[in-house]
Amino acid sequence: MKLFIGLLILMGMQQTFAQNRTDPVLFMGNISNPFGISASGKQITTFSFEIKGFNDVSSGEAGAQVLVLGLSTTTAVSNPCNNSDNMCVQECVEYSFGVYQCFCSKGYEDSTTEAVAPSPLPQNGFVCEDVDECTLYPEPCGTGQQSCNNTIGSYNCTCISGYVVSADQESCVDFDECTNATSSDCDINASCINFDGGFRCECNRGYDGDGTNGNCTDIDECLAGNVTCGGLGTCSNTDGSYRCECIFGFEETNSTGTPTCIDIDECLGLNDCHVNATCANTHGNYTCECHEDFLGNGFTCNAGEMSYCFRARIVGRIELIRSGFLESTTEGIIRNSFGRLMVQYQRNINNFFVSGYNVTLEPTRRTILIVRICFNAISKTPDELGEIFADNSATGTLNRQFWSLRDYDECTENYLNCNDAATCENTMGDAICTCPDNRYDFGEMQGLMSGVTCMEPIEFECQGSSANISLLTPYWAQKYINVRNVFVNQGCTGFTVGDIWHRYICNGTVTANGTHLISAFKVADVIPPGGYAINRLDTTFRCIQPAQQNFTTNITSEDNVVDPGVQTDDNAESSIKPLLFVGGYKNAVVDGVRTGEKACVKLEDPNIPENIKIMVEELHTSAPGDDQKFTLLKDYCPVTLPGLEIETTNGGICFTMHRPQASTILEVQLVVNLCTIEDCPTPSCGRKRRSALMRQKRSEELKAISFLIKIDPEDTCDRDCGSGACLLDILNQKQCICPDHSIKTGDGKCKATRNGAFSNSDGSTSDMNILVLVVGLLAGAFLICLLGFVVYSRRRSSILFNDKQMEMKGVYTNSIDVD
């Protein structure tokens, strides 16, 4: 209120200093005065200013017109406020005909007493004195004033806490701390309430505390004991509130602002009463009663009768009953006997009547007899009929053997062919197959028998390190999960397949251990913003190469996660692909590779992560399907074969092309080893290190990539090499190289050995071998010394060569036996 009064005072003061058409005004005229005649005969005129005073603007403008129009020597000054002789010390405003008015600026008091003729009234704006607003008015800055500081022509304010200085520095206005997050320290679960000069924090409903940051704690209404949910449910605390989990037949309501449980009136629509029955609501449930002239349990009401089928077992000495009849006549005999039984029941049992039925003998093993009785109309329910069968032990004779009827338990022998995943529940005269919650009953949805076709809700198929993941749309719809809102790894999108499947084809998140490549696929539903999930899907599948591993799922106890009930681990075939080049890695193989040329293999798989290496451990070649193999690389190291070169490069391996005897195709088998970069072995092709590495690797299961290389039709290497292969050396000479477990004979051909000896040197194996042996014995001492030097030199050279070989990325594929 004080601020309001102060503002009114200031407004009045400002009006005093501002222009006013009723206040006195001035006229500034330019007067010409003839002075004489110049020597040239021209008139000499001087000019001077004249200022006259008038009582107000109207009289001033009228007087100015008289002066200007009546006196030819007077003209009005066009911009008197810009003339330094206008007598105004501060402010000036112009009107028409040279009329203007002086006044003091804001913050100054007009003390002018001088009048200007012909007006007798004192003018304004001649004398302006500063006004000290701080002493003239009480609290000119308003309620939030801390101090008022007078300045020449104005003043400024400093404010107490909770107020800020206005833009014109002349008042203190309330600072709204609630709109400034850095000024209020209210808790996230509190409300900020601003008031003049301050604010306060109040915890929201359901929280307790002083409202400041970190001091609003959830009130557990359930522990307080004040919540009973009407005695019909369990209190479940939530953040800032609570819920009532009501018992069957009751539902939660919050119509009064307090959750509680109320009875569900099923008769308003949520009931299974027959159309010819009356629904009566009860506390937590309801009953159905058939109308007059209708018979049934209220859920099924027929006009006095019911129709259904009843499967029964004939009790008696079945082998003797069957022996008296032909198989083709047994059904008719049983039907006739059953007819007599129905007549007996209608005669002896109250309210028992039947109108039309059919009896069929169902196919079973010969040790039992099962009949299916379908009634067109019967007055007894299946339960009542089963009791009647049980109470009448001997119902007649068949082939002079007493027999009776009992309910047949179809579940004992899975008579209805319930699915392996389904449960079978025997009922009187029938049975019910029910798929488990994690299976989709396809038959029931098609109007067929339930529980026979229970489909898995997720199909998972590995394809290397990628996978096909198919979600059964109707199953997940029953769980209120939209398969289109399911996340399967980053960047993976799905598409509809047929009427009931939604499929994702995805790359997995790949990790590796010492021997396995594991591709993970996280399948989880995504709740849209503002959505609410009744059930959740959160499962991780894995493709494991080459062996199966245990799997884990990401399921939290806070969500009702649906267990899809499917196998989540799968052994995957490799997705690595060999690419063939000739002479390096630029020219792809088109028509084949000639002997002597460099054949290069590039292994590619976009699904292999950067920290995974595939090291080529072995390279074998042969004619397709031939057991005679040429070992070119063993334990990561090249095998020396005359005229044949082997080199590993970044992402591939190259070797000299050779032609197996009488073959136009070369089969290549690459044994590879999967490892992470930090765990990969460092091969050394020296004899001792190589043997140790070989022993280590033989303890593991090895896999290989197998493919074929076509030999160029124009290839000219046609030398007869026996069991060996033809090779063009650097001199373009046709040479023979021998496969494993073979030797080269005197004519240069290759011959298999029985004892596994290996040789690729020229010469015979008879006298030549004896001569070599003799020479060796005579030069033994020399060779021992020389051998030590050579072994040391070759070991050092092999290590340096092997360190330069590049390890390639890939995965295991088709298995081969490694000798």
PDB file of N, CA and C in Angstrom, residues 475-544:
ATOM      1  N   TYR A 475       0.472 -63.343 -29.672  1.00  0.00           N
ATOM      2  CA  TYR A 475       0.817 -63.691 -28.292  1.00  0.00           C
ATOM      3  C   TYR A 475       1.175 -62.437 -27.501  1.00  0.00           C
ATOM      4  N   TRP A 476       2.065 -61.602 -28.080  1.00  0.00           N
ATOM      5  CA  TRP A 476       2.509 -60.419 -27.359  1.00  0.00           C
ATOM      6  C   TRP A 476       1.389 -59.395 -27.255  1.00  0.00           C
ATOM      7  N   ALA A 477       0.445 -59.422 -28.209  1.00  0.00           N
ATOM      8  CA  ALA A 477      -0.713 -58.533 -28.097  1.00  0.00           C
ATOM      9  C   ALA A 477      -1.549 -58.906 -26.871  1.00  0.00           C
ATOM     10  N   GLN A 478      -1.646 -60.233 -26.583  1.00  0.00           N
ATOM     11  CA  GLN A 478      -2.368 -60.662 -25.381  1.00  0.00           C
ATOM     12  C   GLN A 478      -1.677 -60.159 -24.109  1.00  0.00           C
ATOM     13  N   LYS A 479      -0.370 -59.944 -24.198  1.00  0.00           N
ATOM     14  CA  LYS A 479       0.386 -59.446 -23.053  1.00  0.00           C
ATOM     15  C   LYS A 479       0.462 -57.918 -23.059  1.00  0.00           C
ATOM     16  N   TYR A 480      -0.280 -57.296 -23.958  1.00  0.00           N
ATOM     17  CA  TYR A 480      -0.309 -55.831 -24.077  1.00  0.00           C
ATOM     18  C   TYR A 480       1.070 -55.276 -24.433  1.00  0.00           C
ATOM     19  N   ILE A 481       1.796 -56.027 -25.265  1.00  0.00           N
ATOM     20  CA  ILE A 481       3.096 -55.587 -25.755  1.00  0.00           C
ATOM     21  C   ILE A 481       3.015 -55.489 -27.265  1.00  0.00           C
ATOM     22  N   ASN A 482       3.278 -54.313 -27.797  1.00  0.00           N
ATOM     23  CA  ASN A 482       3.274 -54.092 -29.242  1.00  0.00           C
ATOM     24  C   ASN A 482       4.639 -54.478 -29.796  1.00  0.00           C
ATOM     25  N   VAL A 483       4.650 -55.496 -30.687  1.00  0.00           N
ATOM     26  CA  VAL A 483       5.928 -55.969 -31.218  1.00  0.00           C
ATOM     27  C   VAL A 483       6.644 -54.892 -32.016  1.00  0.00           C
ATOM     28  N   ARG A 484       5.914 -53.872 -32.452  1.00  0.00           N
ATOM     29  CA  ARG A 484       6.576 -52.780 -33.170  1.00  0.00           C
ATOM     30  C   ARG A 484       7.320 -51.846 -32.222  1.00  0.00           C
ATOM     31  N   ASN A 485       7.043 -51.986 -30.911  1.00  0.00           N
ATOM     32  CA  ASN A 485       7.727 -51.162 -29.911  1.00  0.00           C
ATOM     33  C   ASN A 485       8.778 -51.972 -29.166  1.00  0.00           C
ATOM     34  N   VAL A 486       9.353 -52.974 -29.856  1.00  0.00           N
ATOM     35  CA  VAL A 486      10.377 -53.816 -29.243  1.00  0.00           C
ATOM     36  C   VAL A 486      11.736 -53.401 -29.771  1.00  0.00           C
ATOM     37  N   PHE A 487      12.699 -53.293 -28.872  1.00  0.00           N
ATOM     38  CA  PHE A 487      14.071 -52.916 -29.229  1.00  0.00           C
ATOM     39  C   PHE A 487      14.911 -54.176 -29.315  1.00  0.00           C
ATOM     40  N   VAL A 488      15.589 -54.373 -30.449  1.00  0.00           N
ATOM     41  CA  VAL A 488      16.521 -55.493 -30.622  1.00  0.00           C
ATOM     42  C   VAL A 488      17.843 -54.909 -31.099  1.00  0.00           C
ATOM     43  N   ASN A 489      18.754 -54.648 -30.182  1.00  0.00           N
ATOM     44  CA  ASN A 489      20.071 -54.101 -30.503  1.00  0.00           C
ATOM     45  C   ASN A 489      19.955 -52.741 -31.203  1.00  0.00           C
ATOM     46  N   GLN A 490      21.016 -51.980 -31.165  1.00  0.00           N
ATOM     47  CA  GLN A 490      21.026 -50.637 -31.721  1.00  0.00           C
ATOM     48  C   GLN A 490      20.954 -50.686 -33.243  1.00  0.00           C
ATOM     49  N   GLY A 491      20.050 -49.887 -33.825  1.00  0.00           N
ATOM     50  CA  GLY A 491      19.972 -49.781 -35.278  1.00  0.00           C
ATOM     51  C   GLY A 491      19.216 -50.897 -35.947  1.00  0.00           C
ATOM     52  N   CYS A 492      18.585 -51.778 -35.197  1.00  0.00           N
ATOM     53  CA  CYS A 492      17.874 -52.909 -35.780  1.00  0.00           C
ATOM     54  C   CYS A 492      16.395 -52.550 -35.936  1.00  0.00           C
ATOM     55  N   THR A 493      15.838 -52.818 -37.123  1.00  0.00           N
ATOM     56  CA  THR A 493      14.432 -52.543 -37.381  1.00  0.00           C
ATOM     57  C   THR A 493      13.735 -53.837 -37.782  1.00  0.00           C
ATOM     58  N   GLY A 494      12.448 -53.894 -37.521  1.00  0.00           N
ATOM     59  CA  GLY A 494      11.680 -55.095 -37.809  1.00  0.00           C
ATOM     60  C   GLY A 494      10.718 -54.900 -38.968  1.00  0.00           C
ATOM     61  N   PHE A 495      10.156 -56.028 -39.407  1.00  0.00           N
ATOM     62  CA  PHE A 495       9.173 -55.988 -40.481  1.00  0.00           C
ATOM     63  C   PHE A 495       8.205 -57.148 -40.280  1.00  0.00           C
ATOM     64  N   THR A 496       7.015 -56.995 -40.845  1.00  0.00           N
ATOM     65  CA  THR A 496       5.955 -57.986 -40.677  1.00  0.00           C
ATOM     66  C   THR A 496       6.151 -59.137 -41.663  1.00  0.00           C
ATOM     67  N   VAL A 497       5.981 -60.357 -41.160  1.00  0.00           N
ATOM     68  CA  VAL A 497       6.077 -61.556 -41.992  1.00  0.00           C
ATOM     69  C   VAL A 497       4.753 -62.303 -41.867  1.00  0.00           C
ATOM     70  N   GLY A 498       3.974 -62.339 -42.959  1.00  0.00           N
ATOM     71  CA  GLY A 498       2.685 -63.010 -42.913  1.00  0.00           C
ATOM     72  C   GLY A 498       1.704 -62.274 -42.016  1.00  0.00           C
ATOM     73  N   ASP A 499       0.822 -63.059 -41.384  1.00  0.00           N
ATOM     74  CA  ASP A 499      -0.233 -62.454 -40.565  1.00  0.00           C
ATOM     75  C   ASP A 499       0.097 -62.422 -39.082  1.00  0.00           C
ATOM     76  N   ILE A 500       1.054 -63.248 -38.637  1.00  0.00           N
ATOM     77  CA  ILE A 500       1.216 -63.389 -37.190  1.00  0.00           C
ATOM     78  C   ILE A 500       2.640 -63.175 -36.705  1.00  0.00           C
ATOM     79  N   TRP A 501       3.590 -62.900 -37.594  1.00  0.00           N
ATOM     80  CA  TRP A 501       4.983 -62.765 -37.157  1.00  0.00           C
ATOM     81  C   TRP A 501       5.506 -61.357 -37.430  1.00  0.00           C
ATOM     82  N   HIS A 502       6.399 -60.903 -36.556  1.00  0.00           N
ATOM     83  CA  HIS A 502       7.143 -59.656 -36.771  1.00  0.00           C
ATOM     84  C   HIS A 502       8.611 -60.008 -36.573  1.00  0.00           C
ATOM     85  N   ARG A 503       9.406 -59.830 -37.612  1.00  0.00           N
ATOM     86  CA  ARG A 503      10.772 -60.353 -37.622  1.00  0.00           C
ATOM     87  C   ARG A 503      11.789 -59.235 -37.581  1.00  0.00           C
ATOM     88  N   TYR A 504      12.889 -59.523 -36.854  1.00  0.00           N
ATOM     89  CA  TYR A 504      14.054 -58.647 -36.820  1.00  0.00           C
ATOM     90  C   TYR A 504      15.259 -59.440 -37.325  1.00  0.00           C
ATOM     91  N   ILE A 505      15.969 -58.885 -38.291  1.00  0.00           N
ATOM     92  CA  ILE A 505      17.222 -59.472 -38.758  1.00  0.00           C
ATOM     93  C   ILE A 505      18.325 -58.525 -38.309  1.00  0.00           C
ATOM     94  N   CYS A 506      19.156 -58.980 -37.370  1.00  0.00           N
ATOM     95  CA  CYS A 506      20.033 -58.056 -36.660  1.00  0.00           C
ATOM     96  C   CYS A 506      21.446 -58.598 -36.569  1.00  0.00           C
ATOM     97  N   ASN A 507      22.370 -57.666 -36.417  1.00  0.00           N
ATOM     98  CA  ASN A 507      23.730 -57.993 -36.026  1.00  0.00           C
ATOM     99  C   ASN A 507      23.808 -57.978 -34.512  1.00  0.00           C
ATOM    100  N   GLY A 508      24.556 -58.951 -33.970  1.00  0.00           N
ATOM    101  CA  GLY A 508      24.659 -59.046 -32.524  1.00  0.00           C
ATOM    102  C   GLY A 508      25.756 -58.154 -31.962  1.00  0.00           C
ATOM    103  N   THR A 509      25.699 -57.974 -30.653  1.00  0.00           N
ATOM    104  CA  THR A 509      26.784 -57.308 -29.935  1.00  0.00           C
ATOM    105  C   THR A 509      27.814 -58.385 -29.605  1.00  0.00           C
ATOM    106  N   VAL A 510      28.964 -58.339 -30.271  1.00  0.00           N
ATOM    107  CA  VAL A 510      29.893 -59.461 -30.283  1.00  0.00           C
ATOM    108  C   VAL A 510      30.961 -59.287 -29.207  1.00  0.00           C
ATOM    109  N   THR A 511      31.166 -60.358 -28.452  1.00  0.00           N
ATOM    110  CA  THR A 511      32.278 -60.448 -27.516  1.00  0.00           C
ATOM    111  C   THR A 511      32.958 -61.788 -27.751  1.00  0.00           C
ATOM    112  N   ALA A 512      34.116 -61.983 -27.148  1.00  0.00           N
ATOM    113  CA  ALA A 512      34.846 -63.234 -27.360  1.00  0.00           C
ATOM    114  C   ALA A 512      35.622 -63.590 -26.114  1.00  0.00           C
ATOM    115  N   ASN A 513      35.791 -64.901 -25.933  1.00  0.00           N
ATOM    116  CA  ASN A 513      36.724 -65.375 -24.930  1.00  0.00           C
ATOM    117  C   ASN A 513      37.824 -66.147 -25.646  1.00  0.00           C
ATOM    118  N   GLY A 514      38.467 -67.030 -24.968  1.00  0.00           N
ATOM    119  CA  GLY A 514      39.593 -67.701 -25.601  1.00  0.00           C
ATOM    120  C   GLY A 514      39.228 -68.547 -26.796  1.00  0.00           C
ATOM    121  N   THR A 515      38.048 -69.120 -26.822  1.00  0.00           N
ATOM    122  CA  THR A 515      37.714 -70.067 -27.901  1.00  0.00           C
ATOM    123  C   THR A 515      36.370 -69.814 -28.540  1.00  0.00           C
ATOM    124  N   HIS A 516      35.601 -68.841 -28.076  1.00  0.00           N
ATOM    125  CA  HIS A 516      34.243 -68.688 -28.569  1.00  0.00           C
ATOM    126  C   HIS A 516      33.965 -67.255 -28.975  1.00  0.00           C
ATOM    127  N   LEU A 517      33.130 -67.124 -30.023  1.00  0.00           N
ATOM    128  CA  LEU A 517      32.590 -65.835 -30.442  1.00  0.00           C
ATOM    129  C   LEU A 517      31.123 -65.797 -30.025  1.00  0.00           C
ATOM    130  N   ILE A 518      30.773 -64.834 -29.199  1.00  0.00           N
ATOM    131  CA  ILE A 518      29.424 -64.780 -28.627  1.00  0.00           C
ATOM    132  C   ILE A 518      28.750 -63.498 -29.096  1.00  0.00           C
ATOM    133  N   SER A 519      27.633 -63.658 -29.822  1.00  0.00           N
ATOM    134  CA  SER A 519      26.868 -62.508 -30.310  1.00  0.00           C
ATOM    135  C   SER A 519      25.602 -62.384 -29.480  1.00  0.00           C
ATOM    136  N   ALA A 520      25.441 -61.260 -28.816  1.00  0.00           N
ATOM    137  CA  ALA A 520      24.305 -61.064 -27.912  1.00  0.00           C
ATOM    138  C   ALA A 520      23.230 -60.224 -28.595  1.00  0.00           C
ATOM    139  N   PHE A 521      21.972 -60.575 -28.330  1.00  0.00           N
ATOM    140  CA  PHE A 521      20.830 -59.858 -28.895  1.00  0.00           C
ATOM    141  C   PHE A 521      19.859 -59.576 -27.754  1.00  0.00           C
ATOM    142  N   LYS A 522      19.769 -58.327 -27.358  1.00  0.00           N
ATOM    143  CA  LYS A 522      18.861 -57.939 -26.274  1.00  0.00           C
ATOM    144  C   LYS A 522      17.497 -57.629 -26.880  1.00  0.00           C
ATOM    145  N   VAL A 523      16.486 -58.338 -26.418  1.00  0.00           N
ATOM    146  CA  VAL A 523      15.115 -58.144 -26.903  1.00  0.00           C
ATOM    147  C   VAL A 523      14.312 -57.571 -25.740  1.00  0.00           C
ATOM    148  N   ALA A 524      13.862 -56.330 -25.877  1.00  0.00           N
ATOM    149  CA  ALA A 524      13.150 -55.667 -24.779  1.00  0.00           C
ATOM    150  C   ALA A 524      12.106 -54.723 -25.358  1.00  0.00           C
ATOM    151  N   ASP A 525      10.958 -54.660 -24.674  1.00  0.00           N
ATOM    152  CA  ASP A 525       9.928 -53.726 -25.117  1.00  0.00           C
ATOM    153  C   ASP A 525      10.301 -52.321 -24.668  1.00  0.00           C
ATOM    154  N   VAL A 526       9.799 -51.362 -25.407  1.00  0.00           N
ATOM    155  CA  VAL A 526      10.053 -49.946 -25.115  1.00  0.00           C
ATOM    156  C   VAL A 526       8.722 -49.282 -24.783  1.00  0.00           C
ATOM    157  N   ILE A 527       8.645 -48.676 -23.623  1.00  0.00           N
ATOM    158  CA  ILE A 527       7.413 -47.999 -23.216  1.00  0.00           C
ATOM    159  C   ILE A 527       7.423 -46.607 -23.820  1.00  0.00           C
ATOM    160  N   PRO A 528       6.426 -46.260 -24.635  1.00  0.00           N
ATOM    161  CA  PRO A 528       6.379 -44.900 -25.201  1.00  0.00           C
ATOM    162  C   PRO A 528       6.268 -43.864 -24.085  1.00  0.00           C
ATOM    163  N   PRO A 529       6.725 -42.630 -24.353  1.00  0.00           N
ATOM    164  CA  PRO A 529       6.626 -41.572 -23.326  1.00  0.00           C
ATOM    165  C   PRO A 529       5.201 -41.412 -22.830  1.00  0.00           C
ATOM    166  N   GLY A 530       5.049 -41.439 -21.516  1.00  0.00           N
ATOM    167  CA  GLY A 530       3.722 -41.317 -20.922  1.00  0.00           C
ATOM    168  C   GLY A 530       2.949 -42.624 -20.888  1.00  0.00           C
ATOM    169  N   GLY A 531       3.561 -43.712 -21.402  1.00  0.00           N
ATOM    170  CA  GLY A 531       2.865 -44.998 -21.446  1.00  0.00           C
ATOM    171  C   GLY A 531       2.980 -45.746 -20.132  1.00  0.00           C
ATOM    172  N   TYR A 532       2.247 -46.855 -20.036  1.00  0.00           N
ATOM    173  CA  TYR A 532       2.244 -47.688 -18.839  1.00  0.00           C
ATOM    174  C   TYR A 532       2.317 -49.139 -19.280  1.00  0.00           C
ATOM    175  N   ALA A 533       3.194 -49.903 -18.683  1.00  0.00           N
ATOM    176  CA  ALA A 533       3.395 -51.292 -19.077  1.00  0.00           C
ATOM    177  C   ALA A 533       2.750 -52.220 -18.059  1.00  0.00           C
ATOM    178  N   ILE A 534       1.897 -53.123 -18.552  1.00  0.00           N
ATOM    179  CA  ILE A 534       1.320 -54.162 -17.694  1.00  0.00           C
ATOM    180  C   ILE A 534       2.312 -55.322 -17.579  1.00  0.00           C
ATOM    181  N   ASN A 535       2.888 -55.720 -18.712  1.00  0.00           N
ATOM    182  CA  ASN A 535       3.903 -56.759 -18.743  1.00  0.00           C
ATOM    183  C   ASN A 535       5.122 -56.208 -19.462  1.00  0.00           C
ATOM    184  N   ARG A 536       6.270 -56.808 -19.209  1.00  0.00           N
ATOM    185  CA  ARG A 536       7.517 -56.374 -19.845  1.00  0.00           C
ATOM    186  C   ARG A 536       8.175 -57.546 -20.553  1.00  0.00           C
ATOM    187  N   LEU A 537       8.892 -57.248 -21.605  1.00  0.00           N
ATOM    188  CA  LEU A 537       9.711 -58.218 -22.315  1.00  0.00           C
ATOM    189  C   LEU A 537      11.156 -57.782 -22.185  1.00  0.00           C
ATOM    190  N   ASP A 538      11.991 -58.645 -21.603  1.00  0.00           N
ATOM    191  CA  ASP A 538      13.396 -58.298 -21.421  1.00  0.00           C
ATOM    192  C   ASP A 538      14.200 -59.593 -21.387  1.00  0.00           C
ATOM    193  N   THR A 539      14.748 -59.990 -22.518  1.00  0.00           N
ATOM    194  CA  THR A 539      15.449 -61.256 -22.654  1.00  0.00           C
ATOM    195  C   THR A 539      16.666 -61.061 -23.540  1.00  0.00           C
ATOM    196  N   THR A 540      17.711 -61.776 -23.272  1.00  0.00           N
ATOM    197  CA  THR A 540      18.916 -61.714 -24.093  1.00  0.00           C
ATOM    198  C   THR A 540      19.162 -63.078 -24.733  1.00  0.00           C
ATOM    199  N   PHE A 541      19.301 -63.099 -26.061  1.00  0.00           N
ATOM    200  CA  PHE A 541      19.647 -64.299 -26.807  1.00  0.00           C
ATOM    201  C   PHE A 541      21.122 -64.238 -27.176  1.00  0.00           C
ATOM    202  N   ARG A 542      21.693 -65.401 -27.428  1.00  0.00           N
ATOM    203  CA  ARG A 542      23.095 -65.444 -27.794  1.00  0.00           C
ATOM    204  C   ARG A 542      23.344 -66.459 -28.892  1.00  0.00           C
ATOM    205  N   CYS A 543      24.129 -66.066 -29.890  1.00  0.00           N
ATOM    206  CA  CYS A 543      24.683 -66.981 -30.873  1.00  0.00           C
ATOM    207  C   CYS A 543      26.102 -67.299 -30.426  1.00  0.00           C
ATOM    208  N   ILE A 544      26.393 -68.592 -30.264  1.00  0.00           N
ATOM    209  CA  ILE A 544      27.681 -69.003 -29.724  1.00  0.00           C
ATOM    210  C   ILE A 544      28.413 -69.820 -30.776  1.00  0.00           C
TER     211      ILE A 544
END
